[in-house]
């Protein structure tokens, strides 16, 4: 007995009925989502604290307010985004109407990870609802308290004929993925991304993959070490380092490393006190498995700062590693914890080669007081997102697309990009029903003269009408 068949059938029927298409319906769903975020802010904060010891400020900035901001933006722009987009025409279609219709795909599946379980579940949901789809949400089973709130409370705020939350881990998700969806939006690891993509291939389902990887952070010799240390340490330790866009390792000269280390120590003490374990501003590692993995990484290279851990409460101190070999595990996998290795390079060229020899990252950072250096890193590398002289502040702009490239993913979202991702862009040409005499030059018998006229009519671009 397939546990998902009935739910999926209900949603499919609702989509076929056309009820999700009108702007009023979409707006009502978005307003429901906004009310859920307002009414249950405290519940969500508590769930995030139970799952990740997430400080309230971090829950507010990068989970709840961020999702609320996306809801508000979509509500303000919904009708504009939904409008047909007129396109330029050629002479042959001058009297016709040519436009792009943004239509919903149908039944959409959104699978999300545990590290920002509200943001990464609800921000894609905003795009899917705004675009007029029916949606199945599959939050991570690992952030179980947040999963519970999303499964039990959120559906009360949305039309349950068009929306459902499915709970479960790899096995249940595997079963769910056997079904045909019209679009799949996956956020998670590249390993599971491949499983999801293989399942989507079976049904030729279009897909967005928001994946992870190792994000390099180049620090030039021309920098104020304390400014760089403040920024890199905060963005590395934010959410206890469990952030897909966190700087994963630093590349700098040995001289810069010597200047950075005391500055990083000072930043850590200022942010988290002399004993970061007792700081209310530092979270914990999500579970035992990830704690063990991270504890193993503490053995790589030499600990220059931090290095303490406590299994009882899954605590890992903000840690900086030096003398790290590229072949060590800490440089072979995404760290996803408050551990920052520093690797030495002799020049900008060496840093760029180092970056370009590896998979394209989700985010790439460059720090220098010389603009030319930042611009060179930008021009000579590729990544999903780029931050010059700062961490992942680009995430706060929903005017920028967010997404990976290559191994870090495909597709993009946030703001209008989310609406476009969850909409099929249908090419439409509505021709004049008469004017047959004009159109006759297209038909056989072909001749050189007709061909010439036809080519001219098709090539000439007109925007008069
Ligand atoms: P994950 O890939 O293990 O899990 C993600 C989702 O897939 C979960 O809902 C999980 O239940 C499901 N899943 C797990 N195994 C599965 C399987 N075998 N078959 C089908 N579904 C399965 O990722 P995670 O550990 O939850 O999150 C961490 C990863 O996500 C990191 O690699 C991180 O970089 C990445 N990430 C990326 C972004 C982004 O926006 N690009 C954001 C956050 C996290």
XYZ file of C-alpha atoms and ligand atoms in Angstrom:
509
model
C 0.000 0.000 0.000
C 1.520 3.306 -1.090
C 1.077 5.840 1.728
C 1.260 8.840 -0.618
C -1.160 7.916 -3.431
C -4.302 9.419 -1.902
C -2.656 12.690 -0.942
C -1.033 13.118 -4.341
C -4.247 12.301 -6.136
C -6.137 14.878 -4.052
C -3.572 17.536 -4.922
C -3.531 16.607 -8.601
C -7.283 16.844 -8.828
C -7.217 20.228 -7.126
C -4.663 21.474 -9.630
C -6.677 20.155 -12.562
C -9.749 21.958 -11.265
C -7.889 25.240 -11.905
C -8.482 26.646 -8.410
C -4.803 27.537 -7.815
C -4.548 29.709 -10.924
C -6.363 32.951 -10.007
C -4.264 35.685 -8.373
C -6.805 35.879 -5.505
C -6.249 32.247 -4.565
C -2.459 32.592 -4.696
C -2.580 35.758 -2.596
C -4.812 34.030 -0.023
C -2.275 31.196 0.322
C 0.612 33.646 0.675
C -1.309 35.591 3.306
C -1.962 32.308 5.138
C 1.750 31.557 5.104
C 2.494 35.071 6.395
C -0.042 34.617 9.231
C 1.528 31.278 10.147
C 4.924 32.984 10.486
C 3.463 35.767 12.630
C 1.199 33.628 14.823
C 3.835 30.984 15.500
C 7.049 32.940 15.582
C 7.704 31.861 19.162
C 6.888 28.215 18.458
C 9.279 28.249 15.502
C 12.008 29.929 17.553
C 11.597 27.286 20.253
C 11.711 24.451 17.728
C 14.871 25.915 16.156
C 16.423 26.256 19.603
C 15.591 22.623 20.396
C 16.949 21.374 17.081
C 20.062 23.523 16.722
C 20.331 25.698 19.859
C 19.823 28.467 17.361
C 20.057 31.902 19.023
C 16.857 33.953 18.671
C 18.699 36.639 16.658
C 19.844 34.053 14.115
C 16.367 32.471 13.943
C 14.939 35.902 13.355
C 17.440 37.144 10.739
C 17.966 34.069 8.641
C 14.802 32.037 9.098
C 11.579 33.759 10.116
C 12.041 37.372 8.948
C 13.682 36.220 5.774
C 10.712 33.997 4.925
C 8.291 36.775 5.925
C 10.166 39.208 3.653
C 9.732 36.810 0.728
C 5.996 36.497 1.459
C 5.611 40.285 1.565
C 7.578 40.785 -1.648
C 5.514 38.148 -3.468
C 2.247 39.697 -2.250
C 3.327 43.165 -3.413
C 4.397 41.963 -6.853
C 2.181 38.977 -7.554
C 0.014 40.574 -10.246
C 2.994 42.133 -12.030
C 4.903 38.853 -11.994
C 1.849 36.992 -13.348
C 1.382 39.357 -16.291
C 2.056 38.063 -19.795
C 5.410 39.308 -21.014
C 5.166 40.888 -24.477
C 8.079 40.081 -26.803
C 9.402 41.702 -29.984
C 8.039 40.400 -33.276
C 9.195 40.039 -36.862
C 7.417 41.374 -39.934
C 5.667 38.039 -40.544
C 3.978 38.135 -37.120
C 3.517 41.891 -36.891
C -0.262 41.744 -36.679
C -0.241 38.893 -34.182
C 0.173 38.873 -30.459
C 3.384 37.302 -29.085
C 4.014 36.858 -25.377
C 5.341 34.621 -22.613
C 2.685 33.218 -20.307
C 3.930 32.238 -16.829
C 1.888 29.201 -15.970
C 2.132 26.888 -12.969
C 3.856 23.536 -13.499
C 1.213 21.633 -11.505
C 2.227 19.414 -8.596
C 5.530 20.466 -7.083
C 7.726 18.646 -4.557
C 9.997 20.645 -2.249
C 12.613 18.693 -0.263
C 14.600 20.616 2.338
C 17.560 20.079 4.709
C 17.901 20.584 8.472
C 20.322 23.513 8.802
C 17.856 26.349 8.074
C 14.704 24.260 8.248
C 12.244 27.171 8.194
C 13.955 29.310 5.556
C 14.859 26.482 3.184
C 11.374 24.982 3.337
C 9.240 28.124 3.284
C 11.186 30.395 0.909
C 10.814 27.925 -1.992
C 7.193 27.433 -0.893
C 6.540 31.160 -1.413
C 7.685 30.854 -5.044
C 5.682 27.679 -5.636
C 2.451 29.146 -4.200
C 2.898 32.502 -5.951
C 3.293 30.644 -9.233
C -0.028 28.823 -8.650
C 1.172 25.273 -8.005
C -0.043 22.567 -5.666
C 2.765 21.663 -3.291
C 4.099 18.721 -1.315
C 6.650 19.773 1.303
C 9.173 17.253 2.586
C 11.132 18.922 5.408
C 14.169 17.255 6.946
C 13.449 14.572 9.525
C 16.697 15.515 11.294
C 15.510 18.938 12.525
C 12.592 17.052 14.031
C 11.050 19.763 16.220
C 10.773 22.183 13.313
C 9.519 19.376 11.086
C 6.765 18.735 13.639
C 5.609 22.379 13.628
C 5.625 22.500 9.833
C 3.677 19.232 9.582
C 1.115 19.941 12.282
C 0.523 23.687 12.246
C 1.327 25.047 8.775
C -1.381 23.049 6.921
C -4.035 24.802 9.030
C -3.108 28.045 7.252
C -3.212 26.712 3.684
C -5.773 25.054 1.442
C -5.313 21.391 2.301
C -6.626 20.237 -1.060
C -3.671 21.942 -2.684
C -0.966 21.554 -0.085
C 0.490 18.740 2.035
C 3.468 18.083 4.289
C 5.057 14.662 4.155
C 7.269 13.509 7.013
C 10.099 11.010 6.845
C 13.701 10.312 5.977
C 15.530 8.682 3.072
C 13.188 5.692 2.848
C 9.955 7.702 2.738
C 11.500 10.293 0.404
C 12.657 7.489 -1.881
C 9.088 6.167 -2.020
C 7.713 9.650 -2.635
C 10.172 10.197 -5.476
C 8.799 7.177 -7.351
C 5.723 9.300 -8.059
C 5.548 11.717 -10.938
C 5.797 15.379 -9.996
C 5.732 18.311 -12.393
C 8.669 20.017 -10.693
C 11.118 19.037 -7.942
C 12.986 21.596 -5.874
C 15.700 19.968 -3.776
C 18.039 21.553 -1.229
C 20.669 19.319 0.346
C 23.925 17.520 -0.280
C 25.369 16.736 -3.721
C 25.211 13.014 -2.793
C 21.434 13.045 -2.266
C 21.039 15.553 -5.098
C 22.214 12.825 -7.479
C 19.621 10.388 -6.074
C 16.855 12.974 -6.503
C 17.997 13.833 -10.015
C 18.060 10.150 -11.002
C 14.480 9.770 -9.723
C 13.399 12.902 -11.610
C 14.945 11.520 -14.795
C 12.501 8.579 -14.721
C 9.603 10.992 -15.282
C 11.564 13.707 -17.154
C 10.675 16.036 -14.292
C 12.380 19.435 -14.337
C 14.413 20.074 -11.241
C 16.270 22.664 -9.206
C 19.196 21.434 -7.121
C 20.457 23.698 -4.341
C 23.545 21.850 -3.153
C 26.658 22.444 -1.080
C 30.407 22.022 -1.222
C 33.562 23.813 -0.115
C 33.526 27.614 -0.317
C 36.995 29.173 -0.669
C 37.871 32.464 0.977
C 40.899 34.262 -0.422
C 42.546 36.857 1.835
C 45.023 39.185 0.126
C 48.030 40.659 1.960
C 46.456 44.100 1.578
C 43.794 43.794 4.225
C 43.053 44.972 7.712
C 43.398 41.626 9.551
C 40.921 42.495 12.296
C 38.193 43.499 9.827
C 38.706 40.300 7.833
C 38.854 38.180 11.000
C 35.590 39.654 12.340
C 33.786 38.963 9.094
C 35.221 35.520 8.375
C 34.811 34.258 11.961
C 31.218 35.466 12.226
C 30.151 33.991 8.899
C 32.035 30.742 9.650
C 30.457 30.347 13.113
C 26.978 31.605 12.232
C 24.539 28.728 12.852
C 27.570 26.915 14.337
C 29.133 26.727 10.906
C 26.227 24.651 9.564
C 25.622 26.962 6.608
C 25.907 25.972 2.955
C 27.428 29.357 1.991
C 29.834 29.649 4.954
C 33.500 30.296 4.109
C 34.878 26.749 4.291
C 38.619 27.459 4.188
C 40.949 30.457 3.947
C 43.683 30.837 1.347
C 46.350 33.392 2.241
C 50.109 33.940 2.472
C 52.013 32.672 5.557
C 52.577 36.328 6.530
C 48.859 37.108 6.379
C 48.134 33.956 8.387
C 50.371 35.230 11.206
C 48.437 38.514 11.271
C 45.047 36.813 11.004
C 45.466 34.320 13.855
C 45.552 36.810 16.785
C 42.788 38.829 15.085
C 40.630 35.689 14.776
C 41.266 34.784 18.410
C 40.240 38.303 19.382
C 37.057 38.116 17.259
C 36.085 34.744 18.778
C 36.581 36.065 22.322
C 34.624 39.229 21.569
C 31.706 37.322 19.969
C 31.522 34.272 22.256
C 33.495 35.215 25.408
C 36.447 33.430 27.011
C 34.418 30.239 27.237
C 32.398 29.933 24.002
C 30.693 26.823 25.438
C 28.681 29.004 27.794
C 27.852 31.618 25.160
C 24.148 31.964 24.310
C 25.253 33.090 20.846
C 26.785 29.827 19.722
C 24.584 26.880 18.763
C 25.294 23.160 18.795
C 25.922 20.477 16.200
C 22.671 18.997 14.936
C 23.250 15.345 15.890
C 25.692 12.723 17.106
C 26.662 11.613 13.594
C 27.710 15.107 12.513
C 29.398 15.698 15.893
C 31.555 12.565 15.425
C 32.389 13.588 11.866
C 33.487 17.069 12.993
C 35.446 15.754 15.945
C 37.391 13.614 13.471
C 38.212 16.751 11.439
C 39.756 18.408 14.518
C 42.665 15.989 14.099
C 43.670 17.498 10.740
C 46.677 19.837 10.571
C 47.476 21.700 13.805
C 44.953 23.429 16.050
C 45.888 27.126 16.241
C 42.709 28.316 17.996
C 39.998 26.364 19.864
C 39.870 22.631 19.237
C 37.774 21.739 22.311
C 34.683 19.587 22.033
C 32.131 18.004 24.350
C 30.147 15.025 23.150
C 27.499 15.317 25.884
C 26.127 18.493 24.440
C 27.510 18.213 20.888
C 29.691 21.263 21.423
C 32.547 22.096 19.055
C 34.549 25.230 19.866
C 35.216 27.816 17.137
C 38.420 26.360 15.760
C 41.138 27.464 13.363
C 43.457 24.831 11.863
C 46.828 25.541 10.239
C 49.494 23.385 8.508
C 46.681 21.474 6.827
C 47.451 19.168 3.895
C 45.123 19.222 0.902
C 44.791 15.457 1.173
C 43.441 15.539 4.741
C 39.704 14.904 5.321
C 39.064 18.534 6.330
C 39.984 19.541 2.759
C 38.159 16.623 1.140
C 34.616 17.254 2.390
C 32.327 20.162 3.177
C 33.101 21.019 6.825
C 29.640 22.190 7.949
C 30.790 23.120 11.462
C 32.718 25.910 13.266
C 36.110 24.743 11.998
C 38.199 26.866 9.644
C 41.393 25.567 8.030
C 43.914 28.089 6.681
C 45.992 27.024 3.697
C 48.968 28.992 2.457
C 49.390 30.260 -1.078
C 52.231 32.420 -2.360
C 50.265 34.560 -4.813
C 46.870 35.503 -6.192
C 47.552 33.305 -9.234
C 48.240 30.297 -7.010
C 45.004 30.932 -5.090
C 43.005 31.160 -8.317
C 44.585 27.942 -9.635
C 43.772 26.227 -6.344
C 40.120 27.291 -6.639
C 39.795 26.457 -10.324
C 41.242 22.939 -9.885
C 38.289 22.062 -7.654
C 34.516 21.759 -8.056
C 32.695 25.045 -8.652
C 31.660 26.259 -5.191
C 28.297 27.564 -4.047
C 29.989 30.718 -2.739
C 33.396 32.288 -3.176
C 34.867 35.101 -1.075
C 37.752 37.491 -1.679
C 39.109 40.064 0.750
C 41.405 42.909 -0.234
C 41.599 46.669 0.155
C 42.689 46.701 -3.494
C 39.563 46.510 -5.661
C 41.616 45.100 -8.506
C 42.353 41.946 -6.515
C 38.698 41.297 -5.698
C 37.753 41.951 -9.321
C 40.425 39.553 -10.567
C 39.162 36.739 -8.346
C 35.650 37.434 -9.610
C 36.709 37.529 -13.268
C 38.927 34.426 -13.255
C 36.787 31.966 -11.267
C 33.233 30.629 -11.211
C 30.833 30.058 -8.308
C 27.110 30.179 -7.575
C 27.491 33.384 -5.567
C 30.342 35.789 -4.912
C 31.141 37.955 -1.885
C 33.801 40.678 -2.054
C 35.094 41.847 1.344
C 32.234 40.256 3.235
C 30.494 36.963 3.954
C 27.092 35.856 2.742
C 25.325 39.215 2.936
C 24.200 38.632 -0.671
C 21.617 36.281 0.880
C 19.795 39.301 2.296
C 19.038 40.682 -1.177
C 16.086 39.038 -2.845
C 16.915 41.100 -5.921
C 19.829 38.678 -6.471
C 19.324 35.108 -7.674
C 20.548 32.425 -5.274
C 21.811 29.095 -6.567
C 24.810 26.954 -7.372
C 26.691 26.024 -10.497
C 28.213 22.662 -11.441
C 28.642 20.508 -8.342
C 26.983 23.143 -6.140
C 23.688 22.880 -7.990
C 21.522 24.149 -10.808
C 18.696 26.656 -10.953
C 18.070 29.735 -8.846
C 15.486 31.304 -6.554
C 14.676 34.149 -4.117
C 12.314 37.020 -4.942
C 11.075 37.050 -8.510
C 13.585 34.326 -9.421
C 11.540 31.932 -7.248
C 8.339 32.826 -9.082
C 10.076 32.253 -12.427
C 11.602 28.955 -11.266
C 8.197 27.560 -10.330
C 6.533 28.832 -13.530
C 6.656 27.257 -16.940
C 7.437 30.001 -19.454
C 4.994 29.186 -22.198
C 5.725 30.694 -25.597
C 2.489 32.003 -27.145
C 1.671 33.464 -30.530
C -1.947 34.377 -31.202
C -2.301 34.942 -34.901
C -4.889 37.024 -36.704
C -7.626 34.704 -37.905
C -7.895 36.491 -41.281
C -5.291 38.076 -43.573
C -4.901 34.795 -45.428
C -3.806 36.583 -48.616
C -0.738 37.967 -46.787
C 0.123 34.608 -45.307
C -0.108 32.759 -48.589
C 3.512 33.414 -49.509
C 4.426 30.678 -46.991
C 2.703 27.855 -48.845
C 3.867 25.688 -51.775
C 4.471 25.831 -54.625
C 7.749 27.344 -53.364
C 9.723 29.779 -55.497
C 12.922 31.770 -55.132
C 10.961 35.026 -55.038
C 8.607 33.800 -52.269
C 11.552 32.410 -50.319
C 13.295 35.792 -50.424
C 10.169 37.598 -49.210
C 9.607 35.046 -46.494
C 13.175 35.261 -45.220
C 12.926 39.024 -45.119
C 9.620 38.908 -43.230
C 10.982 36.446 -40.691
C 14.268 38.221 -40.127
C 13.023 41.779 -39.882
C 12.372 42.577 -36.248
C 9.620 45.103 -35.669
C 8.357 46.621 -32.479
C 5.887 49.054 -34.013
C 2.726 47.277 -32.860
P 20.793 15.757 2.770
O 21.108 15.770 1.330
O 21.294 14.626 3.599
O 19.206 15.782 3.001
C 18.367 16.706 2.365
C 16.965 16.139 2.255
O 17.008 14.927 1.498
C 16.298 15.783 3.585
O 14.948 16.191 3.536
C 16.423 14.280 3.668
O 15.352 13.671 4.350
C 16.403 13.869 2.203
N 17.212 12.653 1.970
C 18.317 12.248 2.637
N 18.789 11.104 2.103
C 17.952 10.769 1.107
C 17.906 9.687 0.189
N 18.810 8.701 0.214
N 16.911 9.661 -0.726
C 15.988 10.647 -0.784
N 15.989 11.688 0.083
C 16.944 11.758 1.004
O 21.299 17.165 3.341
P 21.316 17.674 4.824
O 22.322 16.896 5.613
O 19.935 17.775 5.335
O 21.854 19.168 4.591
C 23.192 19.475 4.457
C 23.595 19.627 3.004
O 22.717 20.507 2.350
C 24.968 20.263 2.864
O 25.650 19.650 1.802
C 24.665 21.701 2.532
O 25.684 22.390 1.865
C 23.454 21.550 1.695
N 22.682 22.781 1.720
C 22.573 23.499 0.574
C 21.880 24.691 0.600
C 21.723 25.550 -0.622
O 20.892 26.445 -0.586
N 22.459 25.332 -1.683
C 21.286 25.118 1.781
C 21.416 24.344 2.907
C 22.101 23.160 2.876
